[in-house]
Amino acid sequence: LQPRSTLRHSLIPFLLAIPTPTRCLPPSLSHSIPSCPTKQPQKMGDLSIDFGLINADNVEQLKKINQSCFPVTYNASFYDDMAKKQDENLCKFAYWNGFAVGAICTRIEPMPDSPGRQRMYIMTLGVLAAYRNHGIGSKLVSSVLDYFESNKDGDNNDDTNNNNNSGGKFLTVDEIVLHVQTSNEDAMKFYGEKFGFERGELVENYYKRIDPPHCYILRKKLR
């Protein structure tokens, strides 16, 4: 992972049991560079993190996090969109000790069966394996939900993190949703127990080239 200075639909947000990465480069590259630090977070308790904007200068960090967390490859257009979006309130990194250890990417989209209404959609939520169970995923989701609550009535126009005007953006947003693979019990428990998401309809053959290919829609009503 590099220091801080430097979509199609979501697939398996908050996937668990991924091989544990460190802040060093992968072993295949480590022979050609000096050894890098291997400091890991404490065993128990939440970590104090900072949020940071995803942009063209650091979007490769997002790509590395996704490659570590998900069994699929997102195409270049996904990362181009994230780099251009530059909305730290909906798409952001979680930094610990100056390094990106997680990220969430969310968008606003039309509700399929409700003309004129919109929803927030969690495209990806990933935390590197070595930093899970420290509250980072929860803080990322909470930050998006808190932003909605502060702006849902369109009366907060002070968006200091970027050039997007938040006033009115959420006036027609009624819910937040994501897709979760049917076998991903950990993700369903995470969203359900921590945030009150409810399991909705089954979507068969939603995923390509992974098994099982089916998913559930998880949703949380916001109004």
PDB file of C-alpha atoms in Angstrom:
ATOM      1  CA  LEU A   1       0.000   0.000   0.000  1.00  0.00           C
ATOM      2  CA  GLN A   2       1.224   3.507  -0.684  1.00  0.00           C
ATOM      3  CA  PRO A   3       1.126   6.337   1.860  1.00  0.00           C
ATOM      4  CA  ARG A   4      -1.778   8.766   1.795  1.00  0.00           C
ATOM      5  CA  SER A   5       0.224  11.413  -0.038  1.00  0.00           C
ATOM      6  CA  THR A   6       0.795   9.714  -2.906  1.00  0.00           C
ATOM      7  CA  LEU A   7     -18.874   0.618 -11.343  1.00  0.00           C
ATOM      8  CA  ARG A   8     -20.788  -1.430 -12.131  1.00  0.00           C
ATOM      9  CA  HIS A   9     -22.759  -3.094  -9.262  1.00  0.00           C
ATOM     10  CA  SER A  10     -21.226  -4.236  -5.983  1.00  0.00           C
ATOM     11  CA  LEU A  11     -20.357  -7.868  -5.629  1.00  0.00           C
ATOM     12  CA  ILE A  12     -19.568  -9.011  -2.126  1.00  0.00           C
ATOM     13  CA  PRO A  13     -19.297  -5.948   0.108  1.00  0.00           C
ATOM     14  CA  PHE A  14     -17.317  -6.478   3.298  1.00  0.00           C
ATOM     15  CA  LEU A  15     -16.024  -9.890   2.225  1.00  0.00           C
ATOM     16  CA  LEU A  16     -14.286 -11.762   5.028  1.00  0.00           C
ATOM     17  CA  ALA A  17     -11.557 -14.425   5.253  1.00  0.00           C
ATOM     18  CA  ILE A  18      -9.187 -12.812   2.755  1.00  0.00           C
ATOM     19  CA  PRO A  19      -5.457 -13.506   3.167  1.00  0.00           C
ATOM     20  CA  THR A  20      -3.998 -10.979   5.599  1.00  0.00           C
ATOM     21  CA  PRO A  21      -2.109  -8.146   3.866  1.00  0.00           C
ATOM     22  CA  THR A  22       0.360  -5.809   5.536  1.00  0.00           C
ATOM     23  CA  ARG A  23       1.600  -2.356   4.770  1.00  0.00           C
ATOM     24  CA  CYS A  24       4.572  -3.889   2.952  1.00  0.00           C
ATOM     25  CA  LEU A  25       4.579  -4.612  -0.742  1.00  0.00           C
ATOM     26  CA  PRO A  26       3.689  -8.175  -1.783  1.00  0.00           C
ATOM     27  CA  PRO A  27       6.449 -10.769  -1.356  1.00  0.00           C
ATOM     28  CA  SER A  28       6.899 -10.952  -5.126  1.00  0.00           C
ATOM     29  CA  LEU A  29       8.116  -7.354  -5.102  1.00  0.00           C
ATOM     30  CA  SER A  30       9.821  -7.144  -1.730  1.00  0.00           C
ATOM     31  CA  HIS A  31      13.136  -8.553  -2.911  1.00  0.00           C
ATOM     32  CA  SER A  32      13.826  -5.431  -4.950  1.00  0.00           C
ATOM     33  CA  ILE A  33      13.149  -2.816  -2.259  1.00  0.00           C
ATOM     34  CA  PRO A  34      14.181  -2.169   1.345  1.00  0.00           C
ATOM     35  CA  SER A  35      12.107  -3.858   4.018  1.00  0.00           C
ATOM     36  CA  CYS A  36       9.012  -1.852   4.937  1.00  0.00           C
ATOM     37  CA  PRO A  37       7.421  -1.523   8.367  1.00  0.00           C
ATOM     38  CA  THR A  38       5.151  -4.289   9.568  1.00  0.00           C
ATOM     39  CA  LYS A  39       3.305  -2.491  12.363  1.00  0.00           C
ATOM     40  CA  GLN A  40      -0.168  -3.958  12.878  1.00  0.00           C
ATOM     41  CA  PRO A  41      -3.115  -2.605  14.856  1.00  0.00           C
ATOM     42  CA  GLN A  42      -3.686  -3.629  18.439  1.00  0.00           C
ATOM     43  CA  LYS A  43      -5.530  -6.897  18.974  1.00  0.00           C
ATOM     44  CA  MET A  44      -8.736  -5.511  20.436  1.00  0.00           C
ATOM     45  CA  GLY A  45     -10.860  -2.382  20.170  1.00  0.00           C
ATOM     46  CA  ASP A  46     -11.741   0.165  17.553  1.00  0.00           C
ATOM     47  CA  LEU A  47      -9.040   2.005  15.661  1.00  0.00           C
ATOM     48  CA  SER A  48      -8.943   5.763  15.318  1.00  0.00           C
ATOM     49  CA  ILE A  49      -9.174   6.486  11.609  1.00  0.00           C
ATOM     50  CA  ASP A  50      -9.316   9.448   9.248  1.00  0.00           C
ATOM     51  CA  PHE A  51     -11.353   9.697   6.071  1.00  0.00           C
ATOM     52  CA  GLY A  52      -9.909  10.840   2.776  1.00  0.00           C
ATOM     53  CA  LEU A  53     -11.021  11.728  -0.709  1.00  0.00           C
ATOM     54  CA  ILE A  54     -10.675   9.306  -3.618  1.00  0.00           C
ATOM     55  CA  ASN A  55      -9.206  11.075  -6.630  1.00  0.00           C
ATOM     56  CA  ALA A  56      -7.001  10.553  -9.669  1.00  0.00           C
ATOM     57  CA  ASP A  57      -3.839  10.749  -7.573  1.00  0.00           C
ATOM     58  CA  ASN A  58      -4.739   7.889  -5.242  1.00  0.00           C
ATOM     59  CA  VAL A  59      -7.348   5.783  -7.053  1.00  0.00           C
ATOM     60  CA  GLU A  60      -4.749   3.026  -7.428  1.00  0.00           C
ATOM     61  CA  GLN A  61      -4.997   2.554  -3.663  1.00  0.00           C
ATOM     62  CA  LEU A  62      -8.700   1.814  -4.101  1.00  0.00           C
ATOM     63  CA  LYS A  63      -7.842  -0.718  -6.773  1.00  0.00           C
ATOM     64  CA  LYS A  64      -5.415  -2.493  -4.439  1.00  0.00           C
ATOM     65  CA  ILE A  65      -7.955  -2.615  -1.620  1.00  0.00           C
ATOM     66  CA  ASN A  66     -10.601  -4.058  -3.943  1.00  0.00           C
ATOM     67  CA  GLN A  67      -8.191  -6.628  -5.335  1.00  0.00           C
ATOM     68  CA  SER A  68      -7.420  -7.760  -1.791  1.00  0.00           C
ATOM     69  CA  CYS A  69     -11.060  -7.872  -0.681  1.00  0.00           C
ATOM     70  CA  PHE A  70     -13.096  -9.143  -3.630  1.00  0.00           C
ATOM     71  CA  PRO A  71     -12.843 -12.220  -5.872  1.00  0.00           C
ATOM     72  CA  VAL A  72     -13.572 -10.223  -9.013  1.00  0.00           C
ATOM     73  CA  THR A  73     -11.836  -7.539 -11.027  1.00  0.00           C
ATOM     74  CA  TYR A  74     -13.546  -4.192 -11.503  1.00  0.00           C
ATOM     75  CA  ASN A  75     -13.042  -2.681 -14.924  1.00  0.00           C
ATOM     76  CA  ALA A  76     -11.153   0.522 -15.631  1.00  0.00           C
ATOM     77  CA  SER A  77     -14.322   2.555 -16.057  1.00  0.00           C
ATOM     78  CA  PHE A  78     -15.262   1.934 -12.418  1.00  0.00           C
ATOM     79  CA  TYR A  79     -12.007   3.481 -11.202  1.00  0.00           C
ATOM     80  CA  ASP A  80     -12.257   6.316 -13.720  1.00  0.00           C
ATOM     81  CA  ASP A  81     -15.707   7.129 -12.358  1.00  0.00           C
ATOM     82  CA  MET A  82     -14.481   7.044  -8.766  1.00  0.00           C
ATOM     83  CA  ALA A  83     -11.548   9.314  -9.573  1.00  0.00           C
ATOM     84  CA  LYS A  84     -13.834  11.843 -11.266  1.00  0.00           C
ATOM     85  CA  LYS A  85     -16.558  11.688  -8.623  1.00  0.00           C
ATOM     86  CA  GLN A  86     -14.491  13.399  -5.910  1.00  0.00           C
ATOM     87  CA  ASP A  87     -17.260  13.302  -3.321  1.00  0.00           C
ATOM     88  CA  GLU A  88     -15.658  12.393  -0.008  1.00  0.00           C
ATOM     89  CA  ASN A  89     -19.066  12.186   1.630  1.00  0.00           C
ATOM     90  CA  LEU A  90     -20.160   9.184  -0.464  1.00  0.00           C
ATOM     91  CA  CYS A  91     -16.866   7.664  -1.635  1.00  0.00           C
ATOM     92  CA  LYS A  92     -13.886   7.685   0.693  1.00  0.00           C
ATOM     93  CA  PHE A  93     -10.848   5.951   2.123  1.00  0.00           C
ATOM     94  CA  ALA A  94     -10.363   5.011   5.746  1.00  0.00           C
ATOM     95  CA  TYR A  95      -6.816   5.818   6.848  1.00  0.00           C
ATOM     96  CA  TRP A  96      -5.042   4.350   9.841  1.00  0.00           C
ATOM     97  CA  ASN A  97      -1.549   5.526  10.706  1.00  0.00           C
ATOM     98  CA  GLY A  98      -1.378   7.305   7.350  1.00  0.00           C
ATOM     99  CA  PHE A  99      -2.221   4.282   5.210  1.00  0.00           C
ATOM    100  CA  ALA A 100      -5.441   3.463   3.355  1.00  0.00           C
ATOM    101  CA  VAL A 101      -6.845   0.316   4.990  1.00  0.00           C
ATOM    102  CA  GLY A 102     -10.430   0.425   3.758  1.00  0.00           C
ATOM    103  CA  ALA A 103     -12.855   2.228   1.474  1.00  0.00           C
ATOM    104  CA  ILE A 104     -16.530   2.689   0.711  1.00  0.00           C
ATOM    105  CA  CYS A 105     -18.021   3.699  -2.626  1.00  0.00           C
ATOM    106  CA  THR A 106     -21.659   4.795  -2.758  1.00  0.00           C
ATOM    107  CA  ARG A 107     -23.814   6.412  -5.422  1.00  0.00           C
ATOM    108  CA  ILE A 108     -27.284   7.885  -5.769  1.00  0.00           C
ATOM    109  CA  GLU A 109     -29.472   6.206  -8.375  1.00  0.00           C
ATOM    110  CA  PRO A 110     -33.151   6.065  -9.402  1.00  0.00           C
ATOM    111  CA  MET A 111     -35.430   3.608  -7.621  1.00  0.00           C
ATOM    112  CA  PRO A 112     -36.537   1.064 -10.243  1.00  0.00           C
ATOM    113  CA  ASP A 113     -40.190   0.867  -9.177  1.00  0.00           C
ATOM    114  CA  SER A 114     -40.716   4.403  -7.895  1.00  0.00           C
ATOM    115  CA  PRO A 115     -40.565   7.077 -10.604  1.00  0.00           C
ATOM    116  CA  GLY A 116     -39.127  10.308  -9.310  1.00  0.00           C
ATOM    117  CA  ARG A 117     -37.623   8.708  -6.195  1.00  0.00           C
ATOM    118  CA  GLN A 118     -33.998   7.763  -5.579  1.00  0.00           C
ATOM    119  CA  ARG A 119     -31.906   5.535  -3.365  1.00  0.00           C
ATOM    120  CA  MET A 120     -28.319   5.301  -2.195  1.00  0.00           C
ATOM    121  CA  TYR A 121     -26.506   2.229  -3.426  1.00  0.00           C
ATOM    122  CA  ILE A 122     -23.386   0.804  -1.754  1.00  0.00           C
ATOM    123  CA  MET A 123     -21.204  -0.300  -4.636  1.00  0.00           C
ATOM    124  CA  THR A 124     -18.289  -1.544  -2.538  1.00  0.00           C
ATOM    125  CA  LEU A 125     -17.253  -1.672   1.089  1.00  0.00           C
ATOM    126  CA  GLY A 126     -13.905  -3.259   1.784  1.00  0.00           C
ATOM    127  CA  VAL A 127     -11.494  -3.387   4.718  1.00  0.00           C
ATOM    128  CA  LEU A 128      -8.122  -5.092   4.459  1.00  0.00           C
ATOM    129  CA  ALA A 129      -8.096  -8.344   6.390  1.00  0.00           C
ATOM    130  CA  ALA A 130      -5.456  -7.280   8.907  1.00  0.00           C
ATOM    131  CA  TYR A 131      -7.627  -4.340   9.982  1.00  0.00           C
ATOM    132  CA  ARG A 132     -11.028  -5.993  10.285  1.00  0.00           C
ATOM    133  CA  ASN A 133     -12.886  -6.294  13.580  1.00  0.00           C
ATOM    134  CA  HIS A 134     -11.640  -2.856  14.610  1.00  0.00           C
ATOM    135  CA  GLY A 135     -14.765  -0.880  13.714  1.00  0.00           C
ATOM    136  CA  ILE A 136     -13.473   0.483  10.404  1.00  0.00           C
ATOM    137  CA  GLY A 137     -16.261  -0.910   8.221  1.00  0.00           C
ATOM    138  CA  SER A 138     -18.851   0.339  10.703  1.00  0.00           C
ATOM    139  CA  LYS A 139     -17.341   3.815  10.704  1.00  0.00           C
ATOM    140  CA  LEU A 140     -17.352   3.958   6.912  1.00  0.00           C
ATOM    141  CA  VAL A 141     -21.028   3.002   6.681  1.00  0.00           C
ATOM    142  CA  SER A 142     -21.962   5.292   9.574  1.00  0.00           C
ATOM    143  CA  SER A 143     -20.247   8.235   7.919  1.00  0.00           C
ATOM    144  CA  VAL A 144     -22.407   7.865   4.816  1.00  0.00           C
ATOM    145  CA  LEU A 145     -25.605   7.459   6.842  1.00  0.00           C
ATOM    146  CA  ASP A 146     -24.710  10.452   9.014  1.00  0.00           C
ATOM    147  CA  TYR A 147     -24.112  12.561   5.924  1.00  0.00           C
ATOM    148  CA  PHE A 148     -27.553  11.642   4.646  1.00  0.00           C
ATOM    149  CA  GLU A 149     -29.187  12.511   7.972  1.00  0.00           C
ATOM    150  CA  SER A 150     -27.502  15.908   7.989  1.00  0.00           C
ATOM    151  CA  ASN A 151     -28.632  16.711   4.461  1.00  0.00           C
ATOM    152  CA  LYS A 152     -31.825  14.750   3.833  1.00  0.00           C
ATOM    153  CA  ASP A 153     -34.058  17.828   3.958  1.00  0.00           C
ATOM    154  CA  GLY A 154     -31.823  19.884   1.705  1.00  0.00           C
ATOM    155  CA  ASP A 155     -31.078  22.551   4.292  1.00  0.00           C
ATOM    156  CA  ASN A 156     -27.328  22.055   4.649  1.00  0.00           C
ATOM    157  CA  ASN A 157     -25.408  23.648   1.788  1.00  0.00           C
ATOM    158  CA  ASP A 158     -22.025  23.715   3.521  1.00  0.00           C
ATOM    159  CA  ASP A 159     -20.117  20.997   1.703  1.00  0.00           C
ATOM    160  CA  THR A 160     -16.539  21.889   2.573  1.00  0.00           C
ATOM    161  CA  ASN A 161     -14.883  18.711   1.313  1.00  0.00           C
ATOM    162  CA  ASN A 162     -15.624  19.114  -2.369  1.00  0.00           C
ATOM    163  CA  ASN A 163     -17.342  21.225  -4.956  1.00  0.00           C
ATOM    164  CA  ASN A 164     -20.587  19.259  -4.946  1.00  0.00           C
ATOM    165  CA  ASN A 165     -23.541  21.121  -3.479  1.00  0.00           C
ATOM    166  CA  SER A 166     -25.281  18.808  -1.034  1.00  0.00           C
ATOM    167  CA  GLY A 167     -28.385  20.984  -0.737  1.00  0.00           C
ATOM    168  CA  GLY A 168     -31.320  19.107  -2.239  1.00  0.00           C
ATOM    169  CA  LYS A 169     -29.298  16.062  -3.241  1.00  0.00           C
ATOM    170  CA  PHE A 170     -31.169  13.780  -0.860  1.00  0.00           C
ATOM    171  CA  LEU A 171     -34.655  15.265  -1.054  1.00  0.00           C
ATOM    172  CA  THR A 172     -35.936  12.311  -3.089  1.00  0.00           C
ATOM    173  CA  VAL A 173     -33.731   9.593  -1.521  1.00  0.00           C
ATOM    174  CA  ASP A 174     -35.843   7.058   0.382  1.00  0.00           C
ATOM    175  CA  GLU A 175     -33.553   4.107   1.112  1.00  0.00           C
ATOM    176  CA  ILE A 176     -30.052   2.656   0.954  1.00  0.00           C
ATOM    177  CA  VAL A 177     -29.429  -0.756  -0.627  1.00  0.00           C
ATOM    178  CA  LEU A 178     -26.734  -3.200  -1.681  1.00  0.00           C
ATOM    179  CA  HIS A 179     -26.386  -6.694  -3.121  1.00  0.00           C
ATOM    180  CA  VAL A 180     -24.877  -9.476  -1.007  1.00  0.00           C
ATOM    181  CA  GLN A 181     -23.988 -12.977  -2.168  1.00  0.00           C
ATOM    182  CA  THR A 182     -26.334 -15.573  -0.665  1.00  0.00           C
ATOM    183  CA  SER A 183     -23.435 -17.376   1.033  1.00  0.00           C
ATOM    184  CA  ASN A 184     -22.079 -14.241   2.708  1.00  0.00           C
ATOM    185  CA  GLU A 185     -23.677 -14.643   6.128  1.00  0.00           C
ATOM    186  CA  ASP A 186     -21.095 -12.391   7.754  1.00  0.00           C
ATOM    187  CA  ALA A 187     -22.044  -9.435   5.550  1.00  0.00           C
ATOM    188  CA  MET A 188     -25.770  -9.977   6.137  1.00  0.00           C
ATOM    189  CA  LYS A 189     -25.176 -10.117   9.886  1.00  0.00           C
ATOM    190  CA  PHE A 190     -22.987  -7.002   9.765  1.00  0.00           C
ATOM    191  CA  TYR A 191     -25.516  -4.856   7.920  1.00  0.00           C
ATOM    192  CA  GLY A 192     -28.520  -6.285   9.740  1.00  0.00           C
ATOM    193  CA  GLU A 193     -27.331  -6.198  13.331  1.00  0.00           C
ATOM    194  CA  LYS A 194     -25.326  -2.974  13.195  1.00  0.00           C
ATOM    195  CA  PHE A 195     -27.476  -0.849  10.890  1.00  0.00           C
ATOM    196  CA  GLY A 196     -30.918  -2.403  10.640  1.00  0.00           C
ATOM    197  CA  PHE A 197     -30.769  -3.486   7.006  1.00  0.00           C
ATOM    198  CA  GLU A 198     -33.432  -6.026   6.079  1.00  0.00           C
ATOM    199  CA  ARG A 199     -32.974  -8.909   3.693  1.00  0.00           C
ATOM    200  CA  GLY A 200     -35.130  -8.511   0.619  1.00  0.00           C
ATOM    201  CA  GLU A 201     -35.689 -10.426  -2.551  1.00  0.00           C
ATOM    202  CA  LEU A 202     -33.431 -13.092  -4.008  1.00  0.00           C
ATOM    203  CA  VAL A 203     -31.778 -12.215  -7.318  1.00  0.00           C
ATOM    204  CA  GLU A 204     -30.722 -15.359  -9.161  1.00  0.00           C
ATOM    205  CA  ASN A 205     -27.589 -15.500 -11.317  1.00  0.00           C
ATOM    206  CA  TYR A 206     -26.612 -11.948 -10.440  1.00  0.00           C
ATOM    207  CA  TYR A 207     -22.889 -12.700 -10.359  1.00  0.00           C
ATOM    208  CA  LYS A 208     -20.694 -14.012 -13.129  1.00  0.00           C
ATOM    209  CA  ARG A 209     -17.842 -16.464 -12.638  1.00  0.00           C
ATOM    210  CA  ILE A 210     -18.318 -16.894  -8.883  1.00  0.00           C
ATOM    211  CA  ASP A 211     -20.267 -19.488  -6.955  1.00  0.00           C
ATOM    212  CA  PRO A 212     -22.940 -19.242  -5.741  1.00  0.00           C
ATOM    213  CA  PRO A 213     -24.052 -16.714  -8.377  1.00  0.00           C
ATOM    214  CA  HIS A 214     -27.154 -15.574  -6.484  1.00  0.00           C
ATOM    215  CA  CYS A 215     -27.567 -12.615  -4.159  1.00  0.00           C
ATOM    216  CA  TYR A 216     -30.010 -10.966  -1.803  1.00  0.00           C
ATOM    217  CA  ILE A 217     -30.881  -7.308  -1.848  1.00  0.00           C
ATOM    218  CA  LEU A 218     -30.346  -5.711   1.550  1.00  0.00           C
ATOM    219  CA  ARG A 219     -32.162  -2.465   2.181  1.00  0.00           C
ATOM    220  CA  LYS A 220     -32.669   0.096   4.893  1.00  0.00           C
ATOM    221  CA  LYS A 221     -35.512   2.583   4.744  1.00  0.00           C
ATOM    222  CA  LEU A 222     -34.311   6.125   5.351  1.00  0.00           C
ATOM    223  CA  ARG A 223     -37.704   7.854   5.574  1.00  0.00           C
TER     224      ARG A 223
END
